[in-house]
């Protein structure tokens, strides 16, 4: 495999940034629909100085230790359930997911031959050439927010920019955005306005860091990735393996550009949550991450709601001190209650985050069960959907969200505004710690009738049964005994069922006589008061 020296990578990224910020780019015209507008050139030196001034003049300073004074906002801990939205140019090929842009240039991957068979050689039809087909002609932000509100979600996190380098907002630092190409609309701006008409909180995600190496396969054979006319989209395309070994780390120029882009989405859209993918946890990014976080937190102090930031721990990559930002786990969970509020991000699809034509969907029952398990352990669920290139949400995903919303309308008081109890729950099903593996979700068994999860709101305790116990008329909740619950219980009800339930407090546990049938299609909630 051809290797790329640090010098060649630096030259590539210098060209990428110069072309990107110039607005019109190089002389060669891409085959995709290049905008005719010219962006106002920004004095990046002055802007970086301004960012660093804000990052060091407020209560938060640009170092990880300073962020330990941060307190995760109540709005986030109360919300519990959000919707992630992976939507971009990668929805056009609709094949195997949002990493198609990378894999179509990886000669050993199936997507490589698929692309040549369906679209032509990568010299003739590169990833950029999908952009004119990304029209979003049916996109309606208000309709999206109606669907999301009906799901019961309390916050949204659309992707602002994925690894592919195409921004879904009015990006001052590149021509490759949804305002100048493709939809010719500020998608993020429209979603922000629609969200402001609701009580839903608005967040954004950035996956920009991985653009450093995302298109590296295109350097190994003749492809448009090697054409410097498109360097501002494809980035330096540094070899991923070398970069992760520290042989070709991201340059200061690339990370300055990352900082400028990320600050811009804060300044333009004031997201209450910023979600970062894993590579920003790598050591070369730390200084810039510290500067961004201090800027974001210091800015957020004056907003209506203090914002929050998601980060990942990936193998040996570490960044934030626990509790100074919100840990996010991809397609996994926690084994026990975590001392700091955290989040799982997963998708309605087992096979993809972006739109594809061959989804393997999960069902609402399993998603509701996961939500309950996560929340019982001091977490929140961020559930992803992937709209089509025309801007519509697939019908099966709308149906899934509606089914979750119906459950929450009946049982939401056991979810929203709650906190963990003394123990997360009980039952046979083991949930592995998924902090370093997104296979944890795949390897876990389904919950069964032995599994019960607890949440509390003030003096009210909720015990949620993750499966109906068949013909059993009485269940015993072993955790609710004097050691953990010394109070005398006044009454027990089941949400959705009229009337109190018979019960007995014993040394063995709390015995509850159940209704003749379940009032809920999925998990059933016992409300316990004293």
Short mmCIF file of C-alpha atoms in Angstrom, two decimals:
data_model
loop_
_atom_site.label_atom_id
_atom_site.label_comp_id
_atom_site.label_asym_id
_atom_site.label_seq_id
_atom_site.Cartn_x
_atom_site.Cartn_y
_atom_site.Cartn_z
CA UNK A 1 0.00 0.00 0.00
CA UNK A 2 1.24 3.42 -0.89
CA UNK A 3 2.13 5.51 2.17
CA UNK A 4 1.88 9.28 2.43
CA UNK A 5 4.52 11.30 4.19
CA UNK A 6 3.66 13.97 6.71
CA UNK A 7 5.04 16.56 4.27
CA UNK A 8 2.70 15.46 1.48
CA UNK A 9 -0.25 15.42 3.88
CA UNK A 10 0.58 18.92 5.12
CA UNK A 11 0.70 20.14 1.53
CA UNK A 12 -2.66 18.56 0.83
CA UNK A 13 -4.39 20.07 3.84
CA UNK A 14 -2.86 23.50 3.21
CA UNK A 15 -4.36 23.37 -0.27
CA UNK A 16 -7.68 22.10 1.09
CA UNK A 17 -7.98 24.98 3.54
CA UNK A 18 -6.89 27.59 1.01
CA UNK A 19 -9.40 26.36 -1.56
CA UNK A 20 -12.15 25.99 1.05
CA UNK A 21 -11.87 29.48 2.51
CA UNK A 22 -11.49 31.17 -0.88
CA UNK A 23 -15.12 30.36 -1.63
CA UNK A 24 -14.83 29.71 -5.35
CA UNK A 25 -12.03 27.12 -5.05
CA UNK A 26 -9.62 26.06 -7.77
CA UNK A 27 -9.95 26.85 -11.47
CA UNK A 28 -11.14 23.38 -12.42
CA UNK A 29 -14.92 23.08 -12.16
CA UNK A 30 -16.24 19.97 -10.42
CA UNK A 31 -18.78 17.86 -12.26
CA UNK A 32 -21.21 18.46 -9.39
CA UNK A 33 -23.36 21.58 -9.15
CA UNK A 34 -20.96 24.27 -7.98
CA UNK A 35 -22.62 27.37 -6.58
CA UNK A 36 -22.46 30.68 -8.37
CA UNK A 37 -22.42 32.69 -5.14
CA UNK A 38 -19.23 33.93 -3.55
CA UNK A 39 -18.78 33.70 0.20
CA UNK A 40 -17.46 36.61 2.17
CA UNK A 41 -13.84 35.88 2.99
CA UNK A 42 -13.24 35.66 6.72
CA UNK A 43 -10.07 36.80 8.42
CA UNK A 44 -9.33 33.44 10.02
CA UNK A 45 -6.37 34.75 12.02
CA UNK A 46 -8.56 37.38 13.67
CA UNK A 47 -11.39 34.90 14.22
CA UNK A 48 -9.10 32.36 15.88
CA UNK A 49 -7.77 35.10 18.16
CA UNK A 50 -11.34 36.03 19.10
CA UNK A 51 -12.20 32.41 19.85
CA UNK A 52 -9.19 32.00 22.10
CA UNK A 53 -9.97 35.24 23.89
CA UNK A 54 -13.51 34.07 24.72
CA UNK A 55 -12.12 30.66 25.68
CA UNK A 56 -9.90 32.17 28.37
CA UNK A 57 -11.80 35.16 29.71
CA UNK A 58 -14.88 33.51 31.21
CA UNK A 59 -15.25 31.21 34.21
CA UNK A 60 -14.18 28.30 32.00
CA UNK A 61 -10.59 28.20 30.76
CA UNK A 62 -9.18 26.18 27.87
CA UNK A 63 -8.06 23.14 29.86
CA UNK A 64 -9.83 19.93 30.85
CA UNK A 65 -9.33 20.57 34.57
CA UNK A 66 -11.32 23.83 34.33
CA UNK A 67 -14.37 21.94 33.06
CA UNK A 68 -14.74 19.99 36.30
CA UNK A 69 -16.79 22.94 37.65
CA UNK A 70 -19.36 22.32 34.92
CA UNK A 71 -22.74 20.93 35.95
CA UNK A 72 -24.80 18.94 33.46
CA UNK A 73 -27.99 20.99 32.91
CA UNK A 74 -31.32 19.82 34.31
CA UNK A 75 -33.10 20.21 30.96
CA UNK A 76 -30.92 17.43 29.54
CA UNK A 77 -31.25 15.13 32.54
CA UNK A 78 -35.03 15.65 32.47
CA UNK A 79 -35.45 15.09 28.71
CA UNK A 80 -34.25 11.45 28.60
CA UNK A 81 -35.07 10.84 24.92
CA UNK A 82 -33.77 12.51 21.78
CA UNK A 83 -33.72 11.95 18.03
CA UNK A 84 -30.46 11.79 16.06
CA UNK A 85 -30.75 12.56 12.32
CA UNK A 86 -28.15 11.28 9.85
CA UNK A 87 -28.96 12.97 6.57
CA UNK A 88 -26.61 13.99 3.80
CA UNK A 89 -25.31 13.22 0.33
CA UNK A 90 -24.68 9.61 1.40
CA UNK A 91 -28.46 9.07 1.33
CA UNK A 92 -28.35 9.22 -2.49
CA UNK A 93 -26.48 5.94 -3.19
CA UNK A 94 -28.50 4.49 -0.28
CA UNK A 95 -26.22 1.49 -0.08
CA UNK A 96 -24.85 0.05 3.16
CA UNK A 97 -24.93 3.31 5.07
CA UNK A 98 -23.26 6.62 5.72
CA UNK A 99 -19.75 5.17 5.27
CA UNK A 100 -20.41 4.51 1.60
CA UNK A 101 -18.37 7.64 0.68
CA UNK A 102 -15.29 6.04 2.24
CA UNK A 103 -15.90 2.45 1.20
CA UNK A 104 -16.55 3.26 -2.46
CA UNK A 105 -12.81 4.09 -2.59
CA UNK A 106 -11.66 1.05 -0.59
CA UNK A 107 -10.72 -1.57 -3.17
CA UNK A 108 -11.34 -4.52 -0.85
CA UNK A 109 -14.83 -3.40 0.18
CA UNK A 110 -18.02 -4.49 -1.56
CA UNK A 111 -19.00 -0.85 -2.10
CA UNK A 112 -16.02 -0.38 -4.45
CA UNK A 113 -17.27 -2.83 -7.07
CA UNK A 114 -20.90 -1.88 -6.41
CA UNK A 115 -20.06 1.73 -7.25
CA UNK A 116 -18.28 0.85 -10.48
CA UNK A 117 -21.12 -1.42 -11.55
CA UNK A 118 -23.90 1.11 -10.84
CA UNK A 119 -22.23 4.51 -11.36
CA UNK A 120 -18.93 4.02 -13.17
CA UNK A 121 -15.26 4.27 -12.33
CA UNK A 122 -14.24 6.61 -9.51
CA UNK A 123 -12.35 8.82 -11.99
CA UNK A 124 -15.57 9.36 -13.93
CA UNK A 125 -18.13 9.44 -11.12
CA UNK A 126 -16.79 10.25 -7.68
CA UNK A 127 -18.62 10.90 -4.44
CA UNK A 128 -18.98 14.59 -5.30
CA UNK A 129 -21.11 13.63 -8.30
CA UNK A 130 -23.93 12.44 -6.05
CA UNK A 131 -24.48 16.01 -4.85
CA UNK A 132 -26.76 17.16 -7.71
CA UNK A 133 -29.05 14.22 -6.91
CA UNK A 134 -29.32 15.31 -3.27
CA UNK A 135 -32.24 17.69 -3.85
CA UNK A 136 -34.30 17.55 -0.62
CA UNK A 137 -37.27 18.69 -2.72
CA UNK A 138 -39.83 17.34 -0.22
CA UNK A 139 -38.04 18.45 2.94
CA UNK A 140 -40.33 20.22 5.38
CA UNK A 141 -38.77 21.02 8.75
CA UNK A 142 -42.13 21.60 10.44
CA UNK A 143 -43.36 18.17 9.34
CA UNK A 144 -40.20 16.59 10.75
CA UNK A 145 -40.73 18.31 14.08
CA UNK A 146 -44.34 17.10 14.19
CA UNK A 147 -43.16 13.50 13.71
CA UNK A 148 -40.45 13.96 16.34
CA UNK A 149 -42.85 15.57 18.84
CA UNK A 150 -45.27 12.66 18.35
CA UNK A 151 -42.43 10.26 19.23
CA UNK A 152 -42.15 11.81 22.69
CA UNK A 153 -38.57 12.96 22.09
CA UNK A 154 -37.49 16.12 23.91
CA UNK A 155 -34.37 17.02 21.92
CA UNK A 156 -33.03 16.59 18.39
CA UNK A 157 -29.49 16.30 17.05
CA UNK A 158 -29.25 16.61 13.25
CA UNK A 159 -25.83 16.04 11.71
CA UNK A 160 -24.26 19.38 10.76
CA UNK A 161 -21.32 17.79 8.93
CA UNK A 162 -20.38 14.14 8.57
CA UNK A 163 -17.00 12.63 7.72
CA UNK A 164 -17.69 13.24 4.03
CA UNK A 165 -16.99 16.98 4.35
CA UNK A 166 -20.40 18.15 3.06
CA UNK A 167 -22.04 20.61 5.45
CA UNK A 168 -25.81 20.71 5.94
CA UNK A 169 -25.70 24.41 6.86
CA UNK A 170 -24.43 27.74 5.58
CA UNK A 171 -20.73 27.10 6.13
CA UNK A 172 -18.49 30.13 5.67
CA UNK A 173 -15.37 27.98 5.32
CA UNK A 174 -16.31 25.78 2.37
CA UNK A 175 -18.27 25.83 -0.85
CA UNK A 176 -19.35 22.21 -0.22
CA UNK A 177 -22.54 22.87 1.71
CA UNK A 178 -26.31 22.50 1.31
CA UNK A 179 -26.76 26.22 0.66
CA UNK A 180 -24.47 26.38 -2.36
CA UNK A 181 -24.98 22.87 -3.72
CA UNK A 182 -27.58 20.11 -3.72
CA UNK A 183 -30.70 21.35 -1.91
CA UNK A 184 -29.58 25.02 -2.06
CA UNK A 185 -31.10 25.41 1.42
CA UNK A 186 -29.81 25.94 4.92
CA UNK A 187 -31.12 22.64 6.29
CA UNK A 188 -29.84 23.21 9.83
CA UNK A 189 -31.21 26.76 9.85
CA UNK A 190 -34.67 25.53 8.85
CA UNK A 191 -34.62 22.82 11.51
CA UNK A 192 -33.55 25.35 14.12
CA UNK A 193 -36.50 27.63 13.24
CA UNK A 194 -38.96 24.74 13.29
CA UNK A 195 -37.64 23.55 16.65
CA UNK A 196 -38.12 27.01 18.16
CA UNK A 197 -41.87 26.63 17.56
CA UNK A 198 -41.92 23.62 19.91
CA UNK A 199 -40.68 22.78 23.41
CA UNK A 200 -38.01 20.47 21.93
CA UNK A 201 -34.35 21.26 22.57
CA UNK A 202 -32.01 21.77 19.60
CA UNK A 203 -28.62 20.12 19.25
CA UNK A 204 -26.11 19.47 16.46
CA UNK A 205 -23.45 16.87 15.73
CA UNK A 206 -20.02 17.30 14.15
CA UNK A 207 -18.11 14.41 12.59
CA UNK A 208 -15.59 16.67 10.88
CA UNK A 209 -12.46 15.38 12.63
CA UNK A 210 -12.50 12.08 10.73
CA UNK A 211 -12.38 13.89 7.37
CA UNK A 212 -8.59 13.96 7.89
CA UNK A 213 -8.35 10.35 6.66
CA UNK A 214 -11.87 9.45 5.50
CA UNK A 215 -11.11 9.34 1.75
CA UNK A 216 -7.64 7.78 2.01
CA UNK A 217 -8.56 4.85 -0.24
CA UNK A 218 -8.91 7.21 -3.16
CA UNK A 219 -5.16 7.79 -3.12
CA UNK A 220 -4.41 4.11 -3.78
CA UNK A 221 -5.79 3.93 -7.34
CA UNK A 222 -6.88 6.45 -10.00
CA UNK A 223 -9.80 8.46 -8.60
CA UNK A 224 -11.11 11.99 -8.27
CA UNK A 225 -9.81 12.08 -4.67
CA UNK A 226 -6.40 12.73 -6.20
CA UNK A 227 -7.66 15.79 -8.09
CA UNK A 228 -6.69 18.89 -6.11
CA UNK A 229 -9.71 20.72 -7.54
CA UNK A 230 -11.75 18.76 -5.00
CA UNK A 231 -9.26 18.80 -2.13
CA UNK A 232 -11.60 21.08 -0.15
CA UNK A 233 -14.19 18.28 -0.08
CA UNK A 234 -12.05 15.17 0.19
CA UNK A 235 -9.55 16.67 2.61
CA UNK A 236 -5.95 15.50 2.88
CA UNK A 237 -7.02 11.83 2.66
CA UNK A 238 -4.17 10.86 4.97
CA UNK A 239 -3.68 7.17 5.55
CA UNK A 240 -5.92 6.23 8.47
CA UNK A 241 -3.62 3.55 9.87
CA UNK A 242 -0.63 5.89 9.83
CA UNK A 243 -2.67 8.70 11.37
CA UNK A 244 -3.90 6.53 14.21
CA UNK A 245 -0.33 5.39 14.87
CA UNK A 246 0.71 9.04 15.12
CA UNK A 247 2.82 8.95 11.94
CA UNK A 248 0.62 11.47 10.10
CA UNK A 249 -1.32 13.28 12.84
CA UNK A 250 -3.73 16.07 11.89
CA UNK A 251 -1.91 19.33 11.34
CA UNK A 252 -2.48 22.58 13.21
CA UNK A 253 -3.99 24.01 10.02
CA UNK A 254 -6.56 21.21 9.84
CA UNK A 255 -7.44 21.52 13.52
CA UNK A 256 -7.70 25.32 13.29
CA UNK A 257 -10.15 24.77 10.44
CA UNK A 258 -12.04 22.26 12.61
CA UNK A 259 -12.24 24.84 15.39
CA UNK A 260 -13.46 27.59 13.05
CA UNK A 261 -16.18 25.37 11.61
CA UNK A 262 -17.35 24.12 14.97
CA UNK A 263 -17.46 27.58 16.53
CA UNK A 264 -19.47 28.81 13.54
CA UNK A 265 -22.31 26.36 14.17
CA UNK A 266 -22.38 27.55 17.78
CA UNK A 267 -22.50 31.21 16.77
CA UNK A 268 -25.08 30.75 14.00
CA UNK A 269 -27.45 28.20 15.56
CA UNK A 270 -26.83 28.23 19.33
CA UNK A 271 -27.26 24.46 19.79
CA UNK A 272 -28.02 23.38 23.35
CA UNK A 273 -26.11 20.17 22.70
CA UNK A 274 -23.02 19.42 20.62
CA UNK A 275 -22.33 15.76 19.79
CA UNK A 276 -18.81 14.77 18.70
CA UNK A 277 -17.71 11.53 17.11
CA UNK A 278 -14.80 9.60 18.52
CA UNK A 279 -11.69 10.95 16.78
CA UNK A 280 -11.77 14.31 18.53
CA UNK A 281 -10.77 12.32 21.63
CA UNK A 282 -7.39 11.58 20.05
CA UNK A 283 -4.47 13.36 21.69
CA UNK A 284 -3.59 15.73 18.79
CA UNK A 285 -7.05 17.31 19.04
CA UNK A 286 -6.96 17.94 22.79
CA UNK A 287 -5.77 21.56 22.72
CA UNK A 288 -8.40 22.56 20.14
CA UNK A 289 -11.12 20.61 21.96
CA UNK A 290 -10.21 22.46 25.17
CA UNK A 291 -10.43 25.79 23.33
CA UNK A 292 -13.77 24.92 21.76
CA UNK A 293 -15.31 23.65 25.00
CA UNK A 294 -14.27 26.74 26.96
CA UNK A 295 -15.69 28.94 24.17
CA UNK A 296 -18.95 26.94 24.09
CA UNK A 297 -19.46 26.82 27.85
CA UNK A 298 -18.57 30.50 28.30
CA UNK A 299 -20.97 31.49 25.53
CA UNK A 300 -23.68 29.23 26.91
CA UNK A 301 -23.72 30.92 30.30
CA UNK A 302 -25.71 33.80 28.77
CA UNK A 303 -28.21 31.55 26.95
CA UNK A 304 -31.64 30.56 28.24
CA UNK A 305 -30.38 27.02 28.82
CA UNK A 306 -26.82 26.02 29.64
CA UNK A 307 -25.60 23.77 26.81
CA UNK A 308 -24.05 20.31 26.99
CA UNK A 309 -21.37 18.48 25.04
CA UNK A 310 -21.14 14.78 24.14
CA UNK A 311 -17.81 12.98 23.89
CA UNK A 312 -16.70 9.39 23.39
CA UNK A 313 -14.10 7.13 24.93
CA UNK A 314 -12.64 4.94 22.21
CA UNK A 315 -10.12 2.24 23.08
CA UNK A 316 -7.15 4.23 24.44
CA UNK A 317 -8.52 7.63 23.42
CA UNK A 318 -9.51 9.80 26.39
CA UNK A 319 -10.30 13.49 26.71
CA UNK A 320 -12.79 14.85 29.25
CA UNK A 321 -12.66 14.26 32.98
CA UNK A 322 -15.86 12.34 33.88
CA UNK A 323 -18.76 14.67 34.65
CA UNK A 324 -17.27 17.68 32.83
CA UNK A 325 -19.17 16.73 29.66
CA UNK A 326 -21.60 13.92 28.82
CA UNK A 327 -20.17 10.54 27.86
CA UNK A 328 -21.84 8.98 24.80
CA UNK A 329 -21.81 5.25 24.08
CA UNK A 330 -22.56 4.03 20.56
CA UNK A 331 -24.92 1.06 20.31
CA UNK A 332 -24.21 0.01 23.88
CA UNK A 333 -25.11 0.58 27.49
CA UNK A 334 -23.94 0.40 31.08
CA UNK A 335 -23.95 -2.59 33.38
CA UNK A 336 -24.90 -0.52 36.45
CA UNK A 337 -25.85 3.01 37.48
CA UNK A 338 -23.20 5.47 36.30
CA UNK A 339 -22.29 8.26 38.74
CA UNK A 340 -22.50 10.86 35.96
CA UNK A 341 -25.34 11.41 33.51
CA UNK A 342 -24.53 9.70 30.17
CA UNK A 343 -26.11 8.84 26.84
CA UNK A 344 -26.49 5.96 24.40
CA UNK A 345 -26.81 6.69 20.72
CA UNK A 346 -28.29 3.95 18.59
CA UNK A 347 -30.39 3.67 15.45
CA UNK A 348 -33.82 2.39 14.47
CA UNK A 349 -31.84 0.30 11.99
CA UNK A 350 -29.47 -2.51 12.91
CA UNK A 351 -27.54 -2.05 9.67
CA UNK A 352 -27.16 1.67 9.04
CA UNK A 353 -27.40 5.23 10.36
CA UNK A 354 -28.14 6.89 7.03
CA UNK A 355 -30.90 5.99 4.58
CA UNK A 356 -30.49 2.69 2.71
CA UNK A 357 -32.92 0.54 0.76
CA UNK A 358 -32.15 -2.66 2.67
CA UNK A 359 -32.62 -1.70 6.33
CA UNK A 360 -32.85 -4.31 9.06
CA UNK A 361 -35.11 -2.47 11.48
CA UNK A 362 -35.43 -2.95 15.19
CA UNK A 363 -38.90 -3.07 16.75
CA UNK A 364 -40.50 -0.58 19.10
CA UNK A 365 -40.61 -3.07 21.98
CA UNK A 366 -36.83 -3.55 22.03
CA UNK A 367 -36.21 0.19 21.69
CA UNK A 368 -38.56 1.01 24.56
CA UNK A 369 -36.88 -1.65 26.72
CA UNK A 370 -33.45 -0.22 25.95
CA UNK A 371 -34.66 3.28 26.79
CA UNK A 372 -35.94 2.13 30.17
CA UNK A 373 -32.72 0.24 30.97
CA UNK A 374 -30.56 3.21 30.00
CA UNK A 375 -32.60 5.71 32.01
CA UNK A 376 -32.59 3.48 35.10
CA UNK A 377 -28.78 3.72 35.01
CA UNK A 378 -28.67 7.54 34.81
CA UNK A 379 -28.62 7.77 31.04
CA UNK A 380 -30.52 9.15 28.07
CA UNK A 381 -31.37 7.57 24.71
CA UNK A 382 -30.49 9.34 21.45
CA UNK A 383 -32.28 7.37 18.73
CA UNK A 384 -31.27 7.84 15.11
CA UNK A 385 -33.36 8.06 11.95
CA UNK A 386 -32.14 8.41 8.34
CA UNK A 387 -34.27 10.48 5.93
CA UNK A 388 -34.37 9.88 2.17
CA UNK A 389 -32.54 12.19 -0.26
CA UNK A 390 -35.86 13.88 -1.12
CA UNK A 391 -36.24 14.96 2.52
CA UNK A 392 -38.94 12.55 3.63
CA UNK A 393 -38.62 10.21 6.61
CA UNK A 394 -39.19 6.55 5.64
CA UNK A 395 -42.67 5.32 6.58
CA UNK A 396 -41.36 2.44 8.68
CA UNK A 397 -39.33 4.88 10.76
CA UNK A 398 -42.30 7.21 11.20
CA UNK A 399 -44.32 4.21 12.38
CA UNK A 400 -41.61 3.14 14.83
CA UNK A 401 -41.42 6.65 16.29
CA UNK A 402 -45.19 6.80 16.59
CA UNK A 403 -45.28 3.49 18.47
CA UNK A 404 -42.65 4.71 20.92
CA UNK A 405 -44.61 7.95 21.32
CA UNK A 406 -47.81 6.06 22.13
CA UNK A 407 -46.00 4.17 24.89
CA UNK A 408 -44.58 7.40 26.30
CA UNK A 409 -47.97 9.13 26.29
CA UNK A 410 -49.19 6.41 28.64
CA UNK A 411 -46.05 5.82 30.68
CA UNK A 412 -43.96 8.98 30.29
CA UNK A 413 -44.12 9.96 33.96
CA UNK A 414 -41.80 7.02 34.69
CA UNK A 415 -39.31 8.46 32.17
CA UNK A 416 -39.28 12.26 32.02
CA UNK A 417 -37.86 14.27 34.95
CA UNK A 418 -36.87 11.11 36.81
CA UNK A 419 -33.60 10.09 38.44
CA UNK A 420 -32.06 6.69 39.28
CA UNK A 421 -33.15 4.88 42.43
CA UNK A 422 -30.87 3.04 44.91
CA UNK A 423 -30.43 0.19 42.42
CA UNK A 424 -31.11 0.21 38.69
CA UNK A 425 -33.21 -2.95 38.73
CA UNK A 426 -33.17 -6.70 38.81
CA UNK A 427 -33.51 -9.66 36.48
CA UNK A 428 -31.66 -12.27 34.45
CA UNK A 429 -30.54 -10.23 31.46
CA UNK A 430 -26.98 -8.97 31.63
CA UNK A 431 -26.16 -5.72 29.83
CA UNK A 432 -22.41 -5.52 29.05
CA UNK A 433 -20.49 -2.32 29.53
CA UNK A 434 -20.37 -0.95 26.00
CA UNK A 435 -18.02 2.02 26.40
CA UNK A 436 -15.41 0.53 24.10
CA UNK A 437 -17.45 -1.64 21.78
CA UNK A 438 -20.40 -0.89 19.56
CA UNK A 439 -20.98 -4.64 19.34
CA UNK A 440 -22.43 -4.65 22.86
CA UNK A 441 -25.93 -4.04 21.53
CA UNK A 442 -25.68 -6.93 19.07
CA UNK A 443 -24.40 -9.38 21.67
CA UNK A 444 -27.01 -8.71 24.36
CA UNK A 445 -29.99 -11.03 24.82
CA UNK A 446 -33.55 -9.65 24.80
CA UNK A 447 -35.05 -8.64 28.12
CA UNK A 448 -37.59 -11.00 29.68
CA UNK A 449 -40.26 -11.02 32.41
CA UNK A 450 -37.65 -11.29 35.18
CA UNK A 451 -36.26 -7.88 34.23
CA UNK A 452 -37.51 -4.86 36.17
CA UNK A 453 -36.05 -1.34 36.10
CA UNK A 454 -36.47 1.49 38.63
CA UNK A 455 -36.71 5.27 38.37
CA UNK A 456 -37.88 7.85 40.88
CA UNK A 457 -39.38 11.32 40.92
CA UNK A 458 -39.40 12.83 44.39
CA UNK A 459 -41.03 10.32 46.73
CA UNK A 460 -42.60 8.32 43.89
CA UNK A 461 -40.91 5.12 42.82
CA UNK A 462 -41.55 3.53 39.42
CA UNK A 463 -40.90 -0.16 38.80
CA UNK A 464 -41.10 -0.95 35.09
CA UNK A 465 -41.58 -4.54 33.99
CA UNK A 466 -39.79 -5.11 30.68
CA UNK A 467 -42.03 -8.04 29.75
CA UNK A 468 -45.45 -9.23 30.91
CA UNK A 469 -45.07 -12.30 33.17
CA UNK A 470 -47.41 -14.59 31.26
CA UNK A 471 -50.10 -16.23 33.40
CA UNK A 472 -48.55 -15.17 36.71
CA UNK A 473 -51.01 -13.13 38.75
CA UNK A 474 -48.49 -12.08 41.41
CA UNK A 475 -44.95 -10.86 40.94
CA UNK A 476 -42.30 -10.42 43.60
CA UNK A 477 -39.97 -7.45 43.26
CA UNK A 478 -36.99 -8.60 45.27
CA UNK A 479 -35.22 -5.24 45.40
CA UNK A 480 -38.09 -3.49 47.18
CA UNK A 481 -37.49 -4.73 50.69
CA UNK A 482 -36.51 -2.96 53.94
CA UNK A 483 -32.82 -2.66 53.00
CA UNK A 484 -33.59 -0.32 50.10
CA UNK A 485 -37.17 0.75 50.79
CA UNK A 486 -37.93 1.08 54.51
CA UNK A 487 -41.07 3.20 53.94
CA UNK A 488 -44.55 1.85 54.39
CA UNK A 489 -46.21 1.81 50.99
CA UNK A 490 -49.53 3.66 50.72
CA UNK A 491 -50.68 2.40 47.33
CA UNK A 492 -49.57 0.87 44.03
CA UNK A 493 -51.10 1.46 40.64
CA UNK A 494 -50.21 0.42 37.11
CA UNK A 495 -50.11 3.25 34.59
CA UNK A 496 -53.01 2.86 32.17
CA UNK A 497 -55.03 0.67 34.55
CA UNK A 498 -57.82 2.07 36.71
CA UNK A 499 -57.72 1.38 40.43
CA UNK A 500 -55.16 0.36 43.04
CA UNK A 501 -53.40 -2.99 43.04
CA UNK A 502 -53.21 -5.38 45.98
CA UNK A 503 -49.72 -5.76 47.44
CA UNK A 504 -47.76 -7.11 50.40
CA UNK A 505 -44.43 -5.95 51.76
CA UNK A 506 -42.34 -8.93 52.87
CA UNK A 507 -38.73 -9.69 53.74
CA UNK A 508 -38.56 -11.56 50.44
CA UNK A 509 -39.61 -8.47 48.52
CA UNK A 510 -42.70 -6.58 47.38
CA UNK A 511 -45.49 -8.86 46.16
CA UNK A 512 -47.94 -7.22 43.75
CA UNK A 513 -51.13 -8.66 42.31
CA UNK A 514 -51.27 -7.70 38.65
CA UNK A 515 -54.30 -6.76 36.53
CA UNK A 516 -55.88 -9.48 34.41
CA UNK A 517 -54.25 -8.04 31.29
CA UNK A 518 -51.55 -5.56 30.38
CA UNK A 519 -52.73 -1.98 29.78
CA UNK A 520 -49.58 -1.28 27.76
CA UNK A 521 -48.42 -2.84 24.51
CA UNK A 522 -44.84 -2.99 25.74
CA UNK A 523 -43.28 -2.51 29.17
CA UNK A 524 -45.66 -2.03 32.12
CA UNK A 525 -45.10 0.56 34.84
CA UNK A 526 -45.95 0.13 38.51
CA UNK A 527 -46.27 3.43 40.39
CA UNK A 528 -45.41 3.09 44.07
CA UNK A 529 -46.15 5.81 46.61
CA UNK A 530 -45.80 6.02 50.37
#
